[in-house]
Amino acid sequence: MRLEGLELRRIAMPLVAPFRTSFGTERERDVLLVRAVGADAEGWGECVAMGAPLYSSEHVDGAAEVIRRFLAPALAAAAAGGLAEGVDAWTAEAAFAPFKGHPMAKAAVETAVLDAVLRAAGMPLGGFLGAVRDRVPAGVSVGIMDSVPALLDAVAGYLDAGYLRIKLKIEPGWDVDPVRAVRERFGDAVLLQVDANTAYTLGDARQLARLDPFDLLLIEQPLAEDDVRGHAALARLIRTPICLDESIVSARAAADAIALGACSIVNIKPGRVGGYLEARRVHDVCAANGVAVWAGGMLETGLGRAANVTLAALPGFTLPGDTSASDRYYARDITPPFVLAGGHVAVPQGPGIGVSPVPDVLAEVTTATSWIPLK
Ligand code: SMG
Ligand code: MG
């Protein structure tokens, strides 16, 4: 792909309800979109960095700065010095590799390039990645609430809508009681899991073991991102399977965590590992080790959601993901909405990520745009 430039676009997307986790409350996403404009096609990437560095070290203003100052010039240099055919996702990945960290910034640009290349070739992302399903089961992530009755109302609504798996956000002081209440009200058949977003320490093992009787699918990231050994120790003290999210920053990190016995399940988020190429490798490492994976979410708009839903159609994704319908997040999505049908979400079938923003909606939510020429 001969690239002409990158457009960086910021959009303001209010959530339908505040989403509280152990690290903070999201009310509106300030999303950075990357549009890669090539000679034959253009492609989109959504940066999943939040406004503040609370989920991980990245934040959206920092990601935009890293793209402007480092990633875009590296891509331009690769295009100038590379093959006559121009750049592709692997060129982008290699060009970004010297810069430490910033996987969400890298993933946004790499995905935009990949989408443009695939659209030009008429190839769907699912065909490129190796998807084997045309729809994926949908789970939903339920935030920390002010009260247990409020939580039960929210869960009831999601189960009525057809979600096939419930994930409860937990933190110290909001763990055993909400889990017990959900089990008592909705029964043992509901697929139920919890996510602590690093809110506990190994010293909390006894408290976390109190979740054992509730037959949870998994507990996601109870301990700090860099505490892989602690997760391995915790795995010997509790019966609930441990799933890692924040700790799994690459395929190598996944291989290490599995070898150390720190997790038996992995949440895959392309933004956290630097893009879809690396996300595919994480999937492959886990598959080779018999470790189940599922698709995480970062409150994406339809653009990010399209690619995540496609990734979730790979063979190793054997658990429902945080791949909810558009209306769980936004009153009006920037793409035609993803909808729930029989608890599933359809994998887009068109070239590239298979969806595009609706121009009028995109224009209405846009707060800023800038253009970075690449030649
Ligand atoms: O996209 O449905 C979604 C959100 C899923 O809980 C979710 N994401 O740690 O897995 C996680 C969180 C990170 C984002 S919280 C702002
Ligand atoms: Mg998580």
Tab-separated table of C-alpha atoms and ligand atoms in Angstrom:
chain	number	residue	atom	x	y	z
A	1	MET	CA	0.000	0.000	0.000
A	2	ARG	CA	1.330	3.413	-0.989
A	3	LEU	CA	0.309	5.611	1.936
A	4	GLU	CA	-0.450	9.293	1.491
A	5	GLY	CA	-0.966	10.113	5.127
A	6	LEU	CA	-2.662	9.531	8.439
A	7	GLU	CA	-5.630	11.454	9.725
A	8	LEU	CA	-5.895	11.663	13.507
A	9	ARG	CA	-9.448	12.321	14.618
A	10	ARG	CA	-10.795	12.798	18.122
A	11	ILE	CA	-14.409	11.999	18.852
A	12	ALA	CA	-16.495	12.462	22.021
A	13	MET	CA	-18.668	9.449	22.819
A	14	PRO	CA	-20.865	9.642	25.948
A	15	LEU	CA	-21.561	6.227	27.497
A	16	VAL	CA	-25.204	5.238	28.076
A	17	ALA	CA	-24.331	4.775	31.774
A	18	PRO	CA	-21.217	5.407	33.888
A	19	PHE	CA	-18.881	2.387	33.963
A	20	ARG	CA	-17.091	1.980	37.292
A	21	THR	CA	-14.088	-0.282	37.759
A	22	SER	CA	-11.628	-0.666	40.632
A	23	PHE	CA	-9.517	2.112	39.067
A	24	GLY	CA	-12.106	4.730	38.197
A	25	THR	CA	-15.358	5.666	36.496
A	26	GLU	CA	-15.712	6.217	32.746
A	27	ARG	CA	-18.589	8.495	31.670
A	28	GLU	CA	-17.552	9.454	28.172
A	29	ARG	CA	-14.853	8.127	25.892
A	30	ASP	CA	-12.517	10.626	24.265
A	31	VAL	CA	-11.561	8.370	21.353
A	32	LEU	CA	-8.601	8.763	19.018
A	33	LEU	CA	-9.280	7.345	15.552
A	34	VAL	CA	-6.583	6.831	12.944
A	35	ARG	CA	-7.483	6.859	9.254
A	36	ALA	CA	-4.735	5.585	6.962
A	37	VAL	CA	-5.196	7.038	3.498
A	38	GLY	CA	-3.599	5.054	0.695
A	39	ALA	CA	-3.561	5.272	-3.061
A	40	ASP	CA	-6.190	2.541	-3.495
A	41	ALA	CA	-8.058	2.464	-0.198
A	42	GLU	CA	-8.289	3.864	3.287
A	43	GLY	CA	-8.432	2.061	6.606
A	44	TRP	CA	-9.421	2.719	10.201
A	45	GLY	CA	-7.866	2.025	13.572
A	46	GLU	CA	-9.323	2.892	16.977
A	47	CYS	CA	-6.960	3.708	19.823
A	48	VAL	CA	-8.217	2.159	23.065
A	49	ALA	CA	-6.218	4.355	25.450
A	50	MET	CA	-8.467	6.050	28.022
A	51	GLY	CA	-8.265	9.682	29.120
A	52	ALA	CA	-6.045	8.884	32.108
A	53	PRO	CA	-3.327	6.235	32.589
A	54	LEU	CA	-5.347	4.135	35.060
A	55	TYR	CA	-5.947	0.853	33.185
A	56	SER	CA	-2.351	0.844	31.918
A	57	SER	CA	0.380	3.451	31.483
A	58	GLU	CA	-1.069	4.863	28.255
A	59	HIS	CA	-3.505	7.732	27.865
A	60	VAL	CA	-5.125	9.167	24.774
A	61	ASP	CA	-3.232	12.485	24.524
A	62	GLY	CA	0.034	10.597	24.961
A	63	ALA	CA	-0.926	8.128	22.247
A	64	ALA	CA	-1.662	10.944	19.790
A	65	GLU	CA	1.679	12.550	20.622
A	66	VAL	CA	3.575	9.272	20.159
A	67	ILE	CA	1.918	8.725	16.782
A	68	ARG	CA	2.729	12.265	15.621
A	69	ARG	CA	6.312	12.391	16.859
A	70	PHE	CA	7.544	8.832	16.439
A	71	LEU	CA	5.262	6.315	14.741
A	72	ALA	CA	4.189	8.365	11.719
A	73	PRO	CA	7.767	9.452	10.866
A	74	ALA	CA	8.954	5.834	11.260
A	75	LEU	CA	6.200	4.692	8.910
A	76	ALA	CA	7.126	7.390	6.398
A	77	ALA	CA	10.783	6.323	6.560
A	78	ALA	CA	9.822	2.670	6.064
A	79	ALA	CA	7.675	3.637	3.084
A	80	ALA	CA	10.490	5.695	1.547
A	81	GLY	CA	13.128	2.998	2.049
A	82	GLY	CA	11.076	-0.117	1.546
A	83	LEU	CA	9.528	-2.197	-1.177
A	84	ALA	CA	7.932	-0.711	-4.266
A	85	GLU	CA	4.560	-2.007	-3.073
A	86	GLY	CA	4.774	0.294	-0.050
A	87	VAL	CA	3.846	-0.544	3.524
A	88	ASP	CA	1.732	-3.252	5.119
A	89	ALA	CA	0.926	-4.248	8.711
A	90	TRP	CA	4.242	-6.106	9.123
A	91	THR	CA	6.208	-3.095	7.842
A	92	ALA	CA	4.383	-0.926	10.352
A	93	GLU	CA	5.008	-3.377	13.196
A	94	ALA	CA	8.728	-3.569	12.403
A	95	ALA	CA	8.999	0.208	12.033
A	96	PHE	CA	7.391	0.723	15.460
A	97	ALA	CA	9.375	-1.997	17.259
A	98	PRO	CA	12.327	0.231	18.295
A	99	PHE	CA	10.001	2.424	20.367
A	100	LYS	CA	9.424	0.971	23.825
A	101	GLY	CA	5.899	0.521	25.059
A	102	HIS	CA	2.886	2.459	23.707
A	103	PRO	CA	1.128	-0.653	22.368
A	104	MET	CA	-2.236	1.105	22.109
A	105	ALA	CA	-0.785	3.860	19.941
A	106	LYS	CA	1.020	1.280	17.779
A	107	ALA	CA	-2.061	-0.911	17.479
A	108	ALA	CA	-4.215	1.987	16.274
A	109	VAL	CA	-1.854	2.825	13.407
A	110	GLU	CA	-1.073	-0.793	12.522
A	111	THR	CA	-4.780	-1.611	12.380
A	112	ALA	CA	-5.501	1.377	10.141
A	113	VAL	CA	-2.746	0.251	7.756
A	114	LEU	CA	-3.921	-3.368	7.858
A	115	ASP	CA	-7.512	-2.321	7.175
A	116	ALA	CA	-6.447	-0.199	4.199
A	117	VAL	CA	-4.324	-3.013	2.734
A	118	LEU	CA	-7.087	-5.599	3.174
A	119	ARG	CA	-9.735	-3.300	1.682
A	120	ALA	CA	-7.506	-2.667	-1.328
A	121	ALA	CA	-7.117	-6.444	-1.732
A	122	GLY	CA	-10.824	-7.116	-1.144
A	123	MET	CA	-9.976	-9.458	1.753
A	124	PRO	CA	-11.962	-9.574	5.013
A	125	LEU	CA	-9.985	-9.352	8.273
A	126	GLY	CA	-11.484	-12.706	9.310
A	127	GLY	CA	-9.963	-14.424	6.288
A	128	PHE	CA	-6.617	-12.762	7.008
A	129	LEU	CA	-6.563	-13.771	10.702
A	130	GLY	CA	-8.039	-17.229	10.280
A	131	ALA	CA	-11.550	-16.780	11.675
A	132	VAL	CA	-13.681	-19.933	11.679
A	133	ARG	CA	-17.094	-18.564	12.760
A	134	ASP	CA	-19.491	-16.004	11.351
A	135	ARG	CA	-20.901	-15.010	14.749
A	136	VAL	CA	-19.514	-14.992	18.280
A	137	PRO	CA	-21.162	-15.424	21.690
A	138	ALA	CA	-21.493	-12.149	23.565
A	139	GLY	CA	-20.706	-11.519	27.207
A	140	VAL	CA	-21.163	-8.256	29.062
A	141	SER	CA	-19.015	-6.491	31.647
A	142	VAL	CA	-21.015	-5.012	34.523
A	143	GLY	CA	-19.476	-2.168	36.499
A	144	ILE	CA	-19.312	-1.671	40.253
A	145	MET	CA	-22.630	-0.236	41.451
A	146	ASP	CA	-23.770	1.815	44.438
A	147	SER	CA	-25.805	-1.079	45.825
A	148	VAL	CA	-26.464	-4.789	45.332
A	149	PRO	CA	-30.126	-4.167	44.259
A	150	ALA	CA	-28.865	-1.770	41.558
A	151	LEU	CA	-26.434	-4.452	40.372
A	152	LEU	CA	-29.161	-7.117	40.268
A	153	ASP	CA	-31.346	-4.806	38.154
A	154	ALA	CA	-28.489	-4.254	35.708
A	155	VAL	CA	-27.695	-7.974	35.462
A	156	ALA	CA	-31.394	-8.810	34.989
A	157	GLY	CA	-31.541	-6.369	32.078
A	158	TYR	CA	-28.505	-7.895	30.388
A	159	LEU	CA	-29.754	-11.465	30.849
A	160	ASP	CA	-33.149	-10.439	29.433
A	161	ALA	CA	-31.348	-8.947	26.430
A	162	GLY	CA	-29.737	-12.337	25.851
A	163	TYR	CA	-26.132	-11.927	27.005
A	164	LEU	CA	-24.591	-15.360	27.455
A	165	ARG	CA	-22.053	-14.493	30.129
A	166	ILE	CA	-21.874	-11.938	32.924
A	167	LYS	CA	-18.641	-10.386	34.175
A	168	LEU	CA	-18.762	-8.450	37.418
A	169	LYS	CA	-16.171	-5.821	38.164
A	170	ILE	CA	-14.886	-6.308	41.706
A	171	GLU	CA	-12.668	-4.527	44.235
A	172	PRO	CA	-11.988	-4.971	47.951
A	173	GLY	CA	-15.349	-4.416	49.656
A	174	TRP	CA	-17.318	-5.333	46.504
A	175	ASP	CA	-16.597	-8.983	45.779
A	176	VAL	CA	-18.200	-11.869	47.695
A	177	ASP	CA	-21.504	-10.087	48.421
A	178	PRO	CA	-22.339	-9.094	44.824
A	179	VAL	CA	-21.251	-12.505	43.512
A	180	ARG	CA	-23.382	-14.316	46.086
A	181	ALA	CA	-26.356	-12.051	45.329
A	182	VAL	CA	-26.102	-12.695	41.572
A	183	ARG	CA	-25.838	-16.463	42.126
A	184	GLU	CA	-28.811	-16.484	44.547
A	185	ARG	CA	-31.015	-14.427	42.237
A	186	PHE	CA	-30.084	-15.898	38.825
A	187	GLY	CA	-28.890	-19.401	39.669
A	188	ASP	CA	-25.859	-21.565	39.059
A	189	ALA	CA	-26.368	-21.975	35.322
A	190	VAL	CA	-25.386	-18.367	34.496
A	191	LEU	CA	-21.847	-18.160	33.128
A	192	LEU	CA	-20.300	-15.782	35.660
A	193	GLN	CA	-16.812	-14.332	36.083
A	194	VAL	CA	-15.168	-11.401	37.868
A	195	ASP	CA	-12.514	-8.799	37.007
A	196	ALA	CA	-10.472	-6.988	39.667
A	197	ASN	CA	-8.244	-4.830	37.437
A	198	THR	CA	-5.240	-5.365	39.768
A	199	ALA	CA	-7.061	-4.255	42.948
A	200	TYR	CA	-5.805	-7.031	45.280
A	201	THR	CA	-2.498	-8.321	46.654
A	202	LEU	CA	-1.367	-11.853	47.405
A	203	GLY	CA	-2.201	-11.115	51.031
A	204	ASP	CA	-5.872	-11.090	50.011
A	205	ALA	CA	-5.734	-14.782	49.025
A	206	ARG	CA	-8.058	-15.851	51.865
A	207	GLN	CA	-10.659	-13.283	50.864
A	208	LEU	CA	-10.408	-14.306	47.189
A	209	ALA	CA	-10.758	-17.983	48.182
A	210	ARG	CA	-14.207	-17.031	49.520
A	211	LEU	CA	-15.251	-16.770	45.849
A	212	ASP	CA	-14.454	-20.468	45.314
A	213	PRO	CA	-17.926	-21.828	46.228
A	214	PHE	CA	-19.616	-19.747	43.504
A	215	ASP	CA	-18.241	-21.747	40.575
A	216	LEU	CA	-16.943	-18.766	38.626
A	217	LEU	CA	-15.513	-19.283	35.126
A	218	LEU	CA	-12.497	-17.228	36.124
A	219	ILE	CA	-11.106	-14.330	38.100
A	220	GLU	CA	-9.451	-11.752	35.849
A	221	GLN	CA	-6.276	-9.924	36.875
A	222	PRO	CA	-6.617	-9.925	40.663
A	223	LEU	CA	-3.018	-8.737	41.265
A	224	ALA	CA	-0.683	-6.100	39.832
A	225	GLU	CA	0.281	-6.116	36.164
A	226	ASP	CA	3.921	-7.036	36.919
A	227	ASP	CA	3.090	-9.597	39.629
A	228	VAL	CA	3.166	-12.713	37.481
A	229	ARG	CA	4.820	-14.766	40.235
A	230	GLY	CA	2.146	-13.586	42.677
A	231	HIS	CA	-0.571	-14.847	40.333
A	232	ALA	CA	1.198	-18.221	40.189
A	233	ALA	CA	1.234	-18.346	44.002
A	234	LEU	CA	-2.424	-17.269	44.153
A	235	ALA	CA	-3.368	-19.995	41.666
A	236	ARG	CA	-2.193	-22.541	44.251
A	237	LEU	CA	-4.333	-20.962	46.979
A	238	ILE	CA	-7.726	-20.537	45.239
A	239	ARG	CA	-9.839	-22.846	43.091
A	240	THR	CA	-11.253	-20.206	40.717
A	241	PRO	CA	-9.180	-20.277	37.491
A	242	ILE	CA	-6.988	-17.211	37.039
A	243	CYS	CA	-7.216	-15.235	33.795
A	244	LEU	CA	-4.705	-12.506	33.000
A	245	ASP	CA	-5.512	-9.275	31.195
A	246	GLU	CA	-3.166	-6.366	32.057
A	247	SER	CA	-0.129	-8.687	32.545
A	248	ILE	CA	-0.273	-10.131	29.037
A	249	VAL	CA	1.503	-7.452	27.010
A	250	SER	CA	2.906	-9.744	24.293
A	251	ALA	CA	3.008	-13.344	23.079
A	252	ARG	CA	6.224	-13.750	25.075
A	253	ALA	CA	4.503	-12.529	28.246
A	254	ALA	CA	1.728	-15.057	27.582
A	255	ALA	CA	4.286	-17.862	27.177
A	256	ASP	CA	6.005	-16.825	30.440
A	257	ALA	CA	2.770	-16.545	32.431
A	258	ILE	CA	1.619	-19.947	31.232
A	259	ALA	CA	5.002	-21.559	31.961
A	260	LEU	CA	4.995	-20.092	35.485
A	261	GLY	CA	1.471	-21.342	36.170
A	262	ALA	CA	0.192	-17.785	36.624
A	263	CYS	CA	-2.929	-18.241	34.501
A	264	SER	CA	-5.013	-20.930	32.874
A	265	ILE	CA	-7.033	-18.508	30.708
A	266	VAL	CA	-6.009	-15.353	28.799
A	267	ASN	CA	-7.976	-12.221	27.857
A	268	ILE	CA	-6.746	-10.916	24.483
A	269	LYS	CA	-6.932	-7.207	23.672
A	270	PRO	CA	-5.088	-6.124	20.524
A	271	GLY	CA	-4.522	-2.634	21.936
A	272	ARG	CA	-2.724	-4.067	24.971
A	273	VAL	CA	-0.325	-6.160	22.860
A	274	GLY	CA	0.366	-3.691	20.031
A	275	GLY	CA	-2.008	-4.853	17.312
A	276	TYR	CA	-3.772	-7.721	15.588
A	277	LEU	CA	-0.583	-9.412	14.386
A	278	GLU	CA	0.633	-9.826	17.961
A	279	ALA	CA	-2.890	-10.638	19.189
A	280	ARG	CA	-2.929	-13.528	16.739
A	281	ARG	CA	0.424	-14.721	18.135
A	282	VAL	CA	-0.933	-14.584	21.687
A	283	HIS	CA	-3.839	-16.720	20.488
A	284	ASP	CA	-1.428	-19.186	18.897
A	285	VAL	CA	0.813	-19.466	21.986
A	286	CYS	CA	-2.245	-20.085	24.161
A	287	ALA	CA	-3.681	-22.628	21.727
A	288	ALA	CA	-0.386	-24.518	21.669
A	289	ASN	CA	-0.507	-24.684	25.482
A	290	GLY	CA	-4.149	-25.644	25.744
A	291	VAL	CA	-5.006	-22.306	27.354
A	292	ALA	CA	-8.453	-20.909	26.510
A	293	VAL	CA	-8.670	-17.300	25.349
A	294	TRP	CA	-11.474	-14.773	25.002
A	295	ALA	CA	-11.762	-11.309	23.509
A	296	GLY	CA	-11.527	-8.403	25.909
A	297	GLY	CA	-13.055	-4.992	25.332
A	298	MET	CA	-12.103	-1.365	25.945
A	299	LEU	CA	-15.502	0.271	25.396
A	300	GLU	CA	-14.785	0.459	21.667
A	301	THR	CA	-16.990	2.137	19.091
A	302	GLY	CA	-18.183	0.045	16.170
A	303	LEU	CA	-14.802	0.465	14.462
A	304	GLY	CA	-12.806	-1.210	17.211
A	305	ARG	CA	-15.662	-3.601	17.914
A	306	ALA	CA	-15.708	-4.871	14.318
A	307	ALA	CA	-12.103	-5.981	14.527
A	308	ASN	CA	-12.485	-7.453	18.035
A	309	VAL	CA	-15.559	-9.459	17.050
A	310	THR	CA	-13.606	-10.796	14.076
A	311	LEU	CA	-10.662	-11.788	16.285
A	312	ALA	CA	-13.097	-13.564	18.616
A	313	ALA	CA	-14.046	-15.827	15.687
A	314	LEU	CA	-10.621	-17.534	15.735
A	315	PRO	CA	-10.646	-21.180	16.853
A	316	GLY	CA	-8.936	-20.688	20.238
A	317	PHE	CA	-11.578	-18.230	21.462
A	318	THR	CA	-13.642	-20.771	23.376
A	319	LEU	CA	-15.177	-18.453	26.001
A	320	PRO	CA	-17.638	-15.585	25.382
A	321	GLY	CA	-15.901	-12.210	25.146
A	322	ASP	CA	-16.587	-8.640	26.241
A	323	THR	CA	-17.952	-8.212	22.727
A	324	SER	CA	-21.276	-6.614	23.575
A	325	ALA	CA	-23.761	-4.907	21.267
A	326	SER	CA	-23.327	-1.205	20.456
A	327	ASP	CA	-26.288	-0.170	22.640
A	328	ARG	CA	-24.557	-1.492	25.780
A	329	TYR	CA	-22.143	1.411	25.350
A	330	TYR	CA	-23.528	4.142	23.104
A	331	ALA	CA	-26.949	5.540	22.254
A	332	ARG	CA	-25.634	6.113	18.756
A	333	ASP	CA	-22.577	4.297	17.448
A	334	ILE	CA	-20.424	5.779	14.701
A	335	THR	CA	-20.909	2.668	12.542
A	336	PRO	CA	-24.112	0.793	11.819
A	337	PRO	CA	-24.758	-0.729	15.252
A	338	PHE	CA	-23.671	-4.188	16.345
A	339	VAL	CA	-26.772	-5.957	17.613
A	340	LEU	CA	-27.398	-9.002	19.762
A	341	ALA	CA	-29.155	-11.907	18.017
A	342	GLY	CA	-29.679	-15.013	20.118
A	343	GLY	CA	-26.866	-13.883	22.411
A	344	HIS	CA	-24.435	-13.587	19.512
A	345	VAL	CA	-22.878	-10.775	17.515
A	346	ALA	CA	-22.259	-11.202	13.777
A	347	VAL	CA	-18.730	-11.090	12.393
A	348	PRO	CA	-18.519	-8.440	9.637
A	349	GLN	CA	-17.904	-10.070	6.257
A	350	GLY	CA	-16.796	-7.147	4.067
A	351	PRO	CA	-13.204	-6.335	3.106
A	352	GLY	CA	-10.911	-5.192	5.934
A	353	ILE	CA	-12.687	-4.660	9.240
A	354	GLY	CA	-15.918	-4.761	7.255
A	355	VAL	CA	-17.552	-1.614	8.608
A	356	SER	CA	-17.139	2.124	8.050
A	357	PRO	CA	-18.227	5.166	10.023
A	358	VAL	CA	-21.521	6.802	9.072
A	359	PRO	CA	-20.247	10.179	7.754
A	360	ASP	CA	-22.944	12.383	9.347
A	361	VAL	CA	-22.618	10.737	12.749
A	362	LEU	CA	-18.834	10.856	12.598
A	363	ALA	CA	-18.911	14.566	11.742
A	364	GLU	CA	-21.259	15.298	14.654
A	365	VAL	CA	-19.098	13.624	17.299
A	366	THR	CA	-15.750	14.876	15.980
A	367	THR	CA	-13.940	17.330	18.234
A	368	ALA	CA	-10.663	17.708	16.290
A	369	THR	CA	-8.835	16.394	13.253
A	370	SER	CA	-5.276	16.673	12.044
A	371	TRP	CA	-3.454	15.419	8.980
A	372	ILE	CA	0.015	13.866	8.925
A	373	PRO	CA	1.417	13.576	5.392
A	374	LEU	CA	3.587	10.503	4.893
A	375	LYS	CA	5.264	11.482	1.665
B	1	SMG	O1	-15.644	-3.114	26.181
B	1	SMG	O2	-17.209	-4.213	27.219
B	1	SMG	C1	-16.175	-3.567	27.208
B	1	SMG	C2	-15.492	-3.299	28.531
B	1	SMG	C3	-14.975	-4.538	29.113
B	1	SMG	O3	-14.493	-4.618	31.439
B	1	SMG	C4	-14.105	-4.320	30.328
B	1	SMG	N1	-12.881	-3.781	30.110
B	1	SMG	O4	-10.246	-4.700	32.312
B	1	SMG	O5	-11.331	-5.860	30.926
B	1	SMG	C5	-11.128	-4.785	31.469
B	1	SMG	C6	-11.936	-3.552	31.159
B	1	SMG	C7	-11.023	-2.439	30.753
B	1	SMG	C8	-11.686	-1.177	30.361
B	1	SMG	S1	-12.362	-0.344	31.661
B	1	SMG	C9	-12.543	1.278	31.185
B	2	MG	MG	-9.906	-6.831	32.491
